[in-house]
GROMACS .gro file of C-alpha atoms in nm:
model
  169
    1MET     CA    1   3.146  -0.133  -1.516
    2GLN     CA    2   2.803  -0.055  -1.482
    3ARG     CA    3   2.762  -0.345  -1.228
    4ILE     CA    4   3.047  -0.222  -1.008
    5ARG     CA    5   2.921   0.168  -1.025
    6PHE     CA    6   2.559   0.039  -0.933
    7GLU     CA    7   2.723  -0.173  -0.620
    8ALA     CA    8   2.900   0.120  -0.519
    9LEU     CA    9   2.641   0.393  -0.534
   10VAL     CA   10   2.403   0.128  -0.310
   11ALA     CA   11   2.688   0.077  -0.094
   12VAL     CA   12   2.742   0.447  -0.029
   13LEU     CA   13   2.357   0.532   0.034
   14ALA     CA   14   2.345   0.232   0.259
   15LEU     CA   15   2.621   0.324   0.458
   16ILE     CA   16   2.472   0.672   0.488
   17CYS     CA   17   2.173   0.539   0.591
   18GLY     CA   18   2.292   0.282   0.818
   19VAL     CA   19   2.453   0.552   1.048
   20CYS     CA   20   2.123   0.721   1.029
   21VAL     CA   21   1.904   0.417   1.135
   22THR     CA   22   2.157   0.306   1.404
   23PHE     CA   23   2.123   0.620   1.583
   24ALA     CA   24   1.765   0.660   1.511
   25ALA     CA   25   1.655   0.273   1.559
   26HIS     CA   26   1.881   0.188   1.837
   27PRO     CA   27   1.677   0.106   2.173
   28ARG     CA   28   1.701   0.367   2.416
   29SER     CA   29   1.616   0.131   2.720
   30GLY     CA   30   1.955  -0.038   2.693
   31GLN     CA   31   1.780  -0.381   2.643
   32THR     CA   32   1.852  -0.632   2.308
   33LEU     CA   33   1.582  -0.659   2.129
   34SER     CA   34   1.465  -1.025   2.007
   35PRO     CA   35   1.462  -1.034   1.608
   36SER     CA   36   1.166  -1.289   1.659
   37VAL     CA   37   0.915  -1.031   1.796
   38GLN     CA   38   0.670  -0.947   1.550
   39ALA     CA   39   0.633  -0.575   1.493
   40SER     CA   40   0.285  -0.402   1.626
   41PRO     CA   41   0.190  -0.080   1.726
   42LYS     CA   42   0.286  -0.120   2.085
   43GLY     CA   43   0.598  -0.352   2.035
   44PRO     CA   44   0.929  -0.256   1.823
   45SER     CA   45   0.928  -0.134   1.479
   46ILE     CA   46   1.041  -0.341   1.149
   47GLN     CA   47   1.375  -0.131   1.151
   48GLU     CA   48   1.419  -0.261   1.517
   49ILE     CA   49   1.331  -0.611   1.468
   50ASN     CA   50   1.584  -0.614   1.157
   51GLU     CA   51   1.832  -0.441   1.365
   52GLY     CA   52   1.830  -0.716   1.635
   53PHE     CA   53   1.874  -0.965   1.320
   54ILE     CA   54   2.184  -0.758   1.212
   55GLN     CA   55   2.327  -0.761   1.551
   56GLN     CA   56   2.295  -1.171   1.568
   57ILE     CA   57   2.461  -1.197   1.236
   58SER     CA   58   2.746  -0.940   1.283
   59LYS     CA   59   2.848  -1.126   1.592
   60GLN     CA   60   2.821  -1.427   1.387
   61ILE     CA   61   3.040  -1.256   1.134
   62ALA     CA   62   3.274  -1.095   1.331
   63GLY     CA   63   3.623  -1.024   1.162
   64HIS     CA   64   3.485  -1.160   0.826
   65GLU     CA   65   3.317  -0.852   0.743
   66GLN     CA   66   3.521  -0.731   0.469
   67GLU     CA   67   3.556  -1.082   0.294
   68PRO     CA   68   3.317  -1.141  -0.023
   69ALA     CA   69   2.981  -1.222   0.090
   70GLY     CA   70   2.968  -1.542  -0.085
   71GLN     CA   71   3.256  -1.671   0.104
   72VAL     CA   72   3.094  -1.558   0.428
   73PHE     CA   73   2.696  -1.664   0.401
   74LYS     CA   74   2.567  -1.962   0.252
   75ASN     CA   75   2.353  -1.954  -0.067
   76ILE     CA   76   2.424  -1.593  -0.205
   77HIS     CA   77   2.332  -1.545  -0.552
   78ILE     CA   78   2.323  -1.180  -0.612
   79LEU     CA   79   2.589  -0.928  -0.460
   80ASN     CA   80   2.818  -1.214  -0.367
   81HIS     CA   81   3.118  -1.041  -0.414
   82THR     CA   82   3.000  -0.744  -0.207
   83PRO     CA   83   3.190  -0.749   0.143
   84ALA     CA   84   2.970  -0.936   0.389
   85GLY     CA   85   2.941  -0.623   0.610
   86ARG     CA   86   2.795  -0.417   0.331
   87LEU     CA   87   2.553  -0.694   0.255
   88LEU     CA   88   2.383  -0.669   0.568
   89LEU     CA   89   2.334  -0.303   0.496
   90ILE     CA   90   2.222  -0.343   0.183
   91MET     CA   91   1.953  -0.634   0.327
   92ASN     CA   92   1.857  -0.396   0.599
   93LEU     CA   93   1.839  -0.047   0.450
   94GLY     CA   94   1.781  -0.149   0.115
   95TYR     CA   95   1.552  -0.445   0.021
   96SER     CA   96   1.371  -0.421   0.342
   97ARG     CA   97   1.295  -0.072   0.378
   98ALA     CA   98   1.202  -0.083   0.020
   99LEU     CA   99   0.923  -0.355   0.092
  100GLY     CA  100   0.831  -0.248   0.452
  101VAL     CA  101   0.922  -0.595   0.598
  102THR     CA  102   1.112  -0.738   0.857
  103CYS     CA  103   1.394  -0.982   0.748
  104THR     CA  104   1.184  -1.301   0.799
  105HIS     CA  105   0.945  -1.173   0.515
  106CYS     CA  106   1.188  -1.358   0.306
  107HIS     CA  107   1.399  -1.573   0.526
  108VAL     CA  108   1.331  -1.860   0.727
  109GLU     CA  109   1.433  -1.736   1.096
  110GLN     CA  110   1.662  -2.017   1.190
  111ASN     CA  111   1.785  -2.075   0.852
  112PHE     CA  112   1.849  -1.780   0.634
  113SER     CA  113   2.030  -1.946   0.368
  114SER     CA  114   1.718  -2.166   0.302
  115ASP     CA  115   1.526  -2.086  -0.003
  116ASP     CA  116   1.200  -2.238   0.128
  117LYS     CA  117   0.996  -1.891   0.116
  118ARG     CA  118   0.857  -1.760  -0.216
  119PRO     CA  119   0.935  -1.405  -0.147
  120LYS     CA  120   1.310  -1.473  -0.142
  121ARG     CA  121   1.296  -1.660  -0.474
  122ALA     CA  122   1.083  -1.333  -0.628
  123ALA     CA  123   1.353  -1.144  -0.483
  124ARG     CA  124   1.600  -1.267  -0.684
  125GLU     CA  125   1.393  -1.281  -1.007
  126MET     CA  126   1.321  -0.905  -0.931
  127ALA     CA  127   1.695  -0.832  -0.884
  128THR     CA  128   1.793  -0.972  -1.242
  129MET     CA  129   1.491  -0.735  -1.355
  130HIS     CA  130   1.618  -0.434  -1.174
  131ARG     CA  131   1.986  -0.501  -1.346
  132SER     CA  132   1.820  -0.557  -1.670
  133ILE     CA  133   1.642  -0.216  -1.648
  134ASN     CA  134   1.945  -0.059  -1.543
  135ASP     CA  135   2.158  -0.192  -1.830
  136GLN     CA  136   1.900  -0.066  -2.058
  137LEU     CA  137   1.887   0.265  -1.925
  138ALA     CA  138   2.251   0.305  -1.930
  139LYS     CA  139   2.234   0.250  -2.319
  140MET     CA  140   1.939   0.528  -2.376
  141GLN     CA  141   2.080   0.820  -2.569
  142ASN     CA  142   1.807   1.058  -2.569
  143LEU     CA  143   1.793   1.114  -2.193
  144GLU     CA  144   1.893   1.451  -2.062
  145PRO     CA  145   2.259   1.380  -1.940
  146ASN     CA  146   2.275   1.325  -1.555
  147PRO     CA  147   2.655   1.262  -1.431
  148GLN     CA  148   2.543   1.011  -1.177
  149GLY     CA  149   2.368   0.825  -1.428
  150TYR     CA  150   2.004   0.672  -1.455
  151PHE     CA  151   1.944   0.389  -1.230
  152ILE     CA  152   1.628   0.251  -1.051
  153ASN     CA  153   1.616   0.059  -0.731
  154CYS     CA  154   1.345  -0.148  -0.530
  155SER     CA  155   1.198   0.163  -0.401
  156THR     CA  156   1.144   0.293  -0.737
  157CYS     CA  157   0.822   0.076  -0.762
  158HIS     CA  158   0.757  -0.058  -0.402
  159ARG     CA  159   0.767   0.269  -0.187
  160GLY     CA  160   0.765   0.089   0.108
  161ALA     CA  161   0.539  -0.164   0.022
  162VAL     CA  162   0.528  -0.514  -0.080
  163ASP     CA  163   0.269  -0.474  -0.324
  164PRO     CA  164   0.377  -0.228  -0.562
  165LEU     CA  165   0.043  -0.139  -0.676
  166ALA     CA  166  -0.092  -0.109  -0.320
  167SER     CA  167  -0.322   0.221  -0.304
  168ASP     CA  168  -0.275   0.277   0.099
  169ARG     CA  169   0.055   0.432   0.050
   0.00000   0.00000   0.00000
């Protein structure tokens, strides 16, 4: 029940952010961004790069957005029952923003299902830790009542940086 409630909350937040990002990060020139372009002060932003990946992947899964991510994508360990379209939003607006990275920080550009990159494996371990902390928060009896419950997410610690202890935030 707690996991379903958390996934629902993440999904709602991702959808709200998705609408905002779609309007804010959509390229004004009408050109399609190449997701392999690296973010730089003069180039596309991290979010614009990620939007390019999301557009490509969305085209590949067209018609399957509501199917479970574990059936649509290869090598899904977490959120495998989440609709595939929603998983894209969670990855883009949740994980990517929380760490301030492009999709290729964790994923091999030509094979997103690959586990070759350490950050992807670390993210899975962090998600397990994150669920464990949220489970413990739900069991606490001496916290002030909160109708929405208590929970953490990646941004709680990372706040837009890969290194949660980075001092330049």
